[in-house]
């Protein structure tokens, strides 16, 4: 039972950290914007992409292929798109978000 609590705690910490990323302006919302940011590169290049658990097969493939091509880490969360959106202050369901700050990326990786 304690292992399950630990996993739930870490999952909540990921969402809290994503909220912090959003407030800091270091988060890209949604698959089209993430793909565009990867294509452009530069200071807004995603360092890690976090995908919602209920993302469609098409979204999963698109994100996976782009992340592999651009060498960006890709993680599938156990939270659905509505919970992900709520954590980052959005009302519409999100398929994925991407972190653009190295320090915040490291903080998220600690909880994965």
Short mmCIF file of N, CA and C in Angstrom, two decimals:
data_model
loop_
_atom_site.label_atom_id
_atom_site.label_comp_id
_atom_site.label_asym_id
_atom_site.label_seq_id
_atom_site.Cartn_x
_atom_site.Cartn_y
_atom_site.Cartn_z
N UNK A 1 0.82 -1.19 0.00
CA UNK A 1 0.00 0.00 0.00
C UNK A 1 0.86 1.26 0.00
N UNK A 2 1.97 1.25 0.72
CA UNK A 2 2.82 2.45 0.78
C UNK A 2 3.45 2.73 -0.58
N UNK A 3 3.72 1.68 -1.37
CA UNK A 3 4.27 1.91 -2.71
C UNK A 3 3.28 2.67 -3.57
N UNK A 4 2.00 2.34 -3.46
CA UNK A 4 0.95 3.03 -4.22
C UNK A 4 0.86 4.49 -3.79
N UNK A 5 0.94 4.75 -2.49
CA UNK A 5 0.90 6.13 -2.00
C UNK A 5 2.09 6.91 -2.53
N UNK A 6 3.24 6.27 -2.56
CA UNK A 6 4.45 6.91 -3.06
C UNK A 6 4.31 7.28 -4.53
N UNK A 7 3.76 6.36 -5.32
CA UNK A 7 3.54 6.61 -6.75
C UNK A 7 2.56 7.76 -6.92
N UNK A 8 1.45 7.75 -6.17
CA UNK A 8 0.46 8.83 -6.27
C UNK A 8 1.06 10.16 -5.87
N UNK A 9 1.89 10.16 -4.83
CA UNK A 9 2.54 11.38 -4.38
C UNK A 9 3.47 11.94 -5.46
N UNK A 10 4.24 11.07 -6.09
CA UNK A 10 5.15 11.52 -7.15
C UNK A 10 4.36 12.06 -8.34
N UNK A 11 3.24 11.40 -8.68
CA UNK A 11 2.40 11.87 -9.79
C UNK A 11 1.83 13.25 -9.50
N UNK A 12 1.41 13.48 -8.27
CA UNK A 12 0.90 14.79 -7.89
C UNK A 12 2.01 15.84 -7.94
N UNK A 13 3.22 15.47 -7.55
CA UNK A 13 4.35 16.40 -7.60
C UNK A 13 4.65 16.81 -9.04
N UNK A 14 4.48 15.88 -9.98
CA UNK A 14 4.69 16.21 -11.39
C UNK A 14 3.68 17.28 -11.80
N UNK A 15 2.41 17.09 -11.43
CA UNK A 15 1.38 18.06 -11.79
C UNK A 15 1.64 19.42 -11.14
N UNK A 16 2.05 19.42 -9.89
CA UNK A 16 2.36 20.68 -9.21
C UNK A 16 3.53 21.40 -9.89
N UNK A 17 4.52 20.63 -10.29
CA UNK A 17 5.68 21.21 -10.98
C UNK A 17 5.27 21.76 -12.34
N UNK A 18 4.38 21.07 -13.02
CA UNK A 18 3.89 21.57 -14.31
C UNK A 18 3.13 22.88 -14.13
N UNK A 19 2.39 23.00 -13.03
CA UNK A 19 1.72 24.26 -12.72
C UNK A 19 2.73 25.38 -12.52
N UNK A 20 3.82 25.07 -11.84
CA UNK A 20 4.90 26.04 -11.64
C UNK A 20 5.53 26.44 -12.98
N UNK A 21 5.74 25.46 -13.85
CA UNK A 21 6.28 25.73 -15.19
C UNK A 21 5.36 26.68 -15.96
N UNK A 22 4.06 26.44 -15.86
CA UNK A 22 3.09 27.29 -16.56
C UNK A 22 3.15 28.72 -16.05
N UNK A 23 3.21 28.88 -14.73
CA UNK A 23 3.28 30.22 -14.15
C UNK A 23 4.58 30.93 -14.53
N UNK A 24 5.64 30.17 -14.69
CA UNK A 24 6.93 30.74 -15.07
C UNK A 24 7.03 31.02 -16.57
N UNK A 25 6.04 30.60 -17.33
CA UNK A 25 6.06 30.80 -18.78
C UNK A 25 7.02 29.86 -19.49
N UNK A 26 7.29 28.71 -18.90
CA UNK A 26 8.25 27.75 -19.46
C UNK A 26 7.56 26.46 -19.91
N UNK A 27 6.28 26.57 -20.30
CA UNK A 27 5.52 25.41 -20.72
C UNK A 27 4.85 25.69 -22.05
N UNK A 28 4.89 24.72 -22.94
CA UNK A 28 4.20 24.81 -24.22
C UNK A 28 2.99 23.90 -24.13
N UNK A 29 1.82 24.42 -24.51
CA UNK A 29 0.57 23.70 -24.39
C UNK A 29 0.09 23.17 -25.73
N UNK A 30 -0.23 21.88 -25.80
CA UNK A 30 -0.85 21.31 -26.98
C UNK A 30 0.12 20.80 -28.02
N UNK A 31 -0.32 19.77 -28.71
CA UNK A 31 0.52 19.08 -29.70
C UNK A 31 0.96 19.97 -30.86
N UNK A 32 0.07 20.75 -31.48
CA UNK A 32 0.54 21.58 -32.60
C UNK A 32 1.63 22.58 -32.20
N UNK A 33 1.47 23.20 -31.04
CA UNK A 33 2.46 24.18 -30.58
C UNK A 33 3.78 23.49 -30.22
N UNK A 34 3.70 22.30 -29.65
CA UNK A 34 4.91 21.54 -29.29
C UNK A 34 5.68 21.17 -30.55
N UNK A 35 4.97 20.65 -31.55
CA UNK A 35 5.62 20.26 -32.81
C UNK A 35 6.25 21.47 -33.50
N UNK A 36 5.57 22.60 -33.48
CA UNK A 36 6.11 23.83 -34.08
C UNK A 36 7.36 24.29 -33.34
N UNK A 37 7.35 24.21 -32.01
CA UNK A 37 8.51 24.62 -31.21
C UNK A 37 9.71 23.71 -31.49
N UNK A 38 9.46 22.42 -31.66
CA UNK A 38 10.57 21.50 -31.98
C UNK A 38 11.15 21.84 -33.34
N UNK A 39 10.30 22.15 -34.28
CA UNK A 39 10.73 22.48 -35.63
C UNK A 39 11.58 23.76 -35.64
N UNK A 40 11.17 24.77 -34.88
CA UNK A 40 11.87 26.04 -34.83
C UNK A 40 13.16 25.96 -34.00
N UNK A 41 13.14 25.15 -32.93
CA UNK A 41 14.32 25.04 -32.06
C UNK A 41 14.54 26.32 -31.28
N UNK A 42 15.79 26.62 -30.95
CA UNK A 42 16.11 27.84 -30.23
C UNK A 42 15.80 27.75 -28.74
N UNK A 43 15.59 28.92 -28.13
CA UNK A 43 15.40 28.96 -26.67
C UNK A 43 14.10 28.33 -26.21
N UNK A 44 13.13 28.20 -27.08
CA UNK A 44 11.85 27.57 -26.72
C UNK A 44 11.78 26.11 -27.14
N UNK A 45 12.92 25.51 -27.37
CA UNK A 45 12.96 24.09 -27.73
C UNK A 45 12.51 23.25 -26.54
N UNK A 46 11.53 22.38 -26.73
CA UNK A 46 11.12 21.50 -25.62
C UNK A 46 12.27 20.60 -25.17
N UNK A 47 12.40 20.44 -23.85
CA UNK A 47 13.41 19.54 -23.30
C UNK A 47 12.79 18.21 -22.90
N UNK A 48 11.49 18.24 -22.57
CA UNK A 48 10.75 17.03 -22.24
C UNK A 48 9.29 17.27 -22.63
N UNK A 49 8.68 16.26 -23.21
CA UNK A 49 7.26 16.32 -23.58
C UNK A 49 6.52 15.32 -22.71
N UNK A 50 5.45 15.79 -22.08
CA UNK A 50 4.63 14.96 -21.20
C UNK A 50 3.25 14.79 -21.84
N UNK A 51 2.92 13.55 -22.15
CA UNK A 51 1.69 13.23 -22.88
C UNK A 51 0.62 12.73 -21.92
N UNK A 52 -0.61 13.13 -22.13
CA UNK A 52 -1.74 12.68 -21.32
C UNK A 52 -2.02 11.20 -21.58
N UNK A 53 -2.54 10.52 -20.58
CA UNK A 53 -2.80 9.08 -20.70
C UNK A 53 -3.88 8.75 -21.71
N UNK A 54 -4.79 9.69 -21.96
CA UNK A 54 -5.89 9.42 -22.88
C UNK A 54 -5.69 10.07 -24.26
N UNK A 55 -4.46 10.41 -24.59
CA UNK A 55 -4.18 10.98 -25.92
C UNK A 55 -4.52 9.95 -26.99
N UNK A 56 -5.02 10.43 -28.11
CA UNK A 56 -5.40 9.52 -29.20
C UNK A 56 -4.17 8.83 -29.79
N UNK A 57 -4.42 7.75 -30.51
CA UNK A 57 -3.31 7.03 -31.15
C UNK A 57 -2.56 7.93 -32.11
N UNK A 58 -3.29 8.77 -32.83
CA UNK A 58 -2.66 9.70 -33.77
C UNK A 58 -1.74 10.68 -33.04
N UNK A 59 -2.22 11.20 -31.91
CA UNK A 59 -1.41 12.12 -31.10
C UNK A 59 -0.18 11.41 -30.55
N UNK A 60 -0.37 10.20 -30.04
CA UNK A 60 0.75 9.43 -29.51
C UNK A 60 1.83 9.24 -30.56
N UNK A 61 1.41 8.86 -31.77
CA UNK A 61 2.37 8.61 -32.85
C UNK A 61 3.07 9.91 -33.26
N UNK A 62 2.31 10.98 -33.40
CA UNK A 62 2.89 12.26 -33.82
C UNK A 62 3.93 12.73 -32.80
N UNK A 63 3.57 12.71 -31.53
CA UNK A 63 4.50 13.15 -30.48
C UNK A 63 5.72 12.24 -30.43
N UNK A 64 5.49 10.94 -30.45
CA UNK A 64 6.59 9.98 -30.38
C UNK A 64 7.57 10.16 -31.53
N UNK A 65 7.05 10.28 -32.75
CA UNK A 65 7.90 10.45 -33.94
C UNK A 65 8.70 11.75 -33.88
N UNK A 66 8.04 12.85 -33.50
CA UNK A 66 8.72 14.15 -33.43
C UNK A 66 9.81 14.13 -32.35
N UNK A 67 9.48 13.55 -31.20
CA UNK A 67 10.46 13.50 -30.11
C UNK A 67 11.69 12.68 -30.50
N UNK A 68 11.47 11.57 -31.17
CA UNK A 68 12.59 10.74 -31.63
C UNK A 68 13.44 11.51 -32.63
N UNK A 69 12.78 12.17 -33.58
CA UNK A 69 13.49 12.89 -34.63
C UNK A 69 14.34 14.03 -34.06
N UNK A 70 13.78 14.77 -33.09
CA UNK A 70 14.48 15.93 -32.54
C UNK A 70 15.27 15.61 -31.27
N UNK A 71 15.24 14.36 -30.82
CA UNK A 71 16.00 13.96 -29.64
C UNK A 71 15.47 14.54 -28.34
N UNK A 72 14.15 14.64 -28.24
CA UNK A 72 13.50 15.20 -27.05
C UNK A 72 12.91 14.05 -26.23
N UNK A 73 13.12 14.09 -24.92
CA UNK A 73 12.57 13.05 -24.05
C UNK A 73 11.04 13.11 -24.06
N UNK A 74 10.42 11.95 -24.06
CA UNK A 74 8.96 11.83 -24.15
C UNK A 74 8.48 10.91 -23.03
N UNK A 75 7.52 11.39 -22.24
CA UNK A 75 6.98 10.62 -21.13
C UNK A 75 5.46 10.61 -21.21
N UNK A 76 4.89 9.44 -21.05
CA UNK A 76 3.43 9.31 -20.99
C UNK A 76 3.02 9.33 -19.52
N UNK A 77 2.15 10.26 -19.17
CA UNK A 77 1.68 10.41 -17.79
C UNK A 77 0.54 9.46 -17.49
N UNK A 78 0.26 9.26 -16.22
CA UNK A 78 -0.89 8.44 -15.83
C UNK A 78 -2.15 9.31 -15.67
N UNK A 79 -2.04 10.61 -15.92
CA UNK A 79 -3.17 11.53 -15.81
C UNK A 79 -3.78 11.78 -17.19
N UNK A 80 -5.11 11.96 -17.21
CA UNK A 80 -5.78 12.23 -18.48
C UNK A 80 -5.64 13.71 -18.86
N UNK A 81 -6.11 14.04 -20.04
CA UNK A 81 -5.96 15.39 -20.58
C UNK A 81 -6.68 16.45 -19.78
N UNK A 82 -7.80 16.10 -19.16
CA UNK A 82 -8.53 17.07 -18.34
C UNK A 82 -7.76 17.39 -17.07
N UNK A 83 -7.19 16.38 -16.43
CA UNK A 83 -6.42 16.58 -15.20
C UNK A 83 -5.14 17.37 -15.51
N UNK A 84 -4.52 17.05 -16.64
CA UNK A 84 -3.32 17.77 -17.07
C UNK A 84 -3.64 19.25 -17.31
N UNK A 85 -4.74 19.51 -18.00
CA UNK A 85 -5.15 20.90 -18.27
C UNK A 85 -5.43 21.65 -16.97
N UNK A 86 -6.13 21.01 -16.07
CA UNK A 86 -6.46 21.62 -14.79
C UNK A 86 -5.19 21.99 -14.01
N UNK A 87 -4.20 21.13 -14.04
CA UNK A 87 -2.95 21.36 -13.31
C UNK A 87 -2.18 22.57 -13.81
N UNK A 88 -2.35 22.89 -15.09
CA UNK A 88 -1.59 24.01 -15.67
C UNK A 88 -2.47 25.24 -15.93
N UNK A 89 -3.68 25.23 -15.39
CA UNK A 89 -4.55 26.40 -15.47
C UNK A 89 -5.31 26.56 -16.75
N UNK A 90 -5.52 25.50 -17.49
CA UNK A 90 -6.29 25.54 -18.74
C UNK A 90 -7.64 24.87 -18.53
N UNK A 91 -8.62 25.25 -19.33
CA UNK A 91 -9.95 24.65 -19.20
C UNK A 91 -10.19 23.55 -20.23
N UNK A 92 -9.57 23.66 -21.39
CA UNK A 92 -9.74 22.65 -22.44
C UNK A 92 -8.76 21.50 -22.23
N UNK A 93 -9.21 20.31 -22.53
CA UNK A 93 -8.38 19.10 -22.42
C UNK A 93 -7.09 19.25 -23.23
N UNK A 94 -5.98 18.78 -22.67
CA UNK A 94 -4.69 18.84 -23.35
C UNK A 94 -4.18 17.44 -23.67
N UNK A 95 -3.61 17.28 -24.86
CA UNK A 95 -3.00 16.00 -25.23
C UNK A 95 -1.58 15.89 -24.72
N UNK A 96 -0.91 17.04 -24.62
CA UNK A 96 0.49 17.04 -24.17
C UNK A 96 0.92 18.45 -23.80
N UNK A 97 1.98 18.50 -22.99
CA UNK A 97 2.65 19.76 -22.66
C UNK A 97 4.15 19.51 -22.77
N UNK A 98 4.90 20.59 -22.95
CA UNK A 98 6.36 20.47 -23.06
C UNK A 98 7.03 21.53 -22.18
N UNK A 99 8.08 21.13 -21.51
CA UNK A 99 8.84 22.03 -20.63
C UNK A 99 10.06 22.54 -21.39
N UNK A 100 10.32 23.86 -21.27
CA UNK A 100 11.42 24.48 -22.02
C UNK A 100 12.56 24.95 -21.13
N UNK A 101 12.45 24.79 -19.83
CA UNK A 101 13.48 25.25 -18.90
C UNK A 101 14.24 24.06 -18.33
N UNK A 102 15.57 24.14 -18.35
CA UNK A 102 16.41 23.02 -17.91
C UNK A 102 16.21 22.69 -16.43
N UNK A 103 16.18 23.69 -15.57
CA UNK A 103 16.01 23.46 -14.14
C UNK A 103 14.67 22.83 -13.82
N UNK A 104 13.61 23.33 -14.43
CA UNK A 104 12.28 22.77 -14.19
C UNK A 104 12.17 21.37 -14.79
N UNK A 105 12.84 21.15 -15.89
CA UNK A 105 12.87 19.82 -16.51
C UNK A 105 13.51 18.80 -15.55
N UNK A 106 14.61 19.19 -14.94
CA UNK A 106 15.28 18.32 -13.97
C UNK A 106 14.39 18.04 -12.77
N UNK A 107 13.63 19.03 -12.34
CA UNK A 107 12.72 18.85 -11.22
C UNK A 107 11.62 17.84 -11.57
N UNK A 108 11.11 17.92 -12.77
CA UNK A 108 10.08 16.96 -13.21
C UNK A 108 10.68 15.55 -13.30
N UNK A 109 11.88 15.44 -13.84
CA UNK A 109 12.52 14.12 -13.98
C UNK A 109 12.74 13.46 -12.63
N UNK A 110 12.92 14.24 -11.58
CA UNK A 110 13.09 13.70 -10.24
C UNK A 110 11.85 12.91 -9.80
N UNK A 111 10.69 13.29 -10.31
CA UNK A 111 9.42 12.69 -9.87
C UNK A 111 8.89 11.64 -10.84
N UNK A 112 9.62 11.39 -11.91
CA UNK A 112 9.16 10.38 -12.89
C UNK A 112 9.63 9.01 -12.44
#
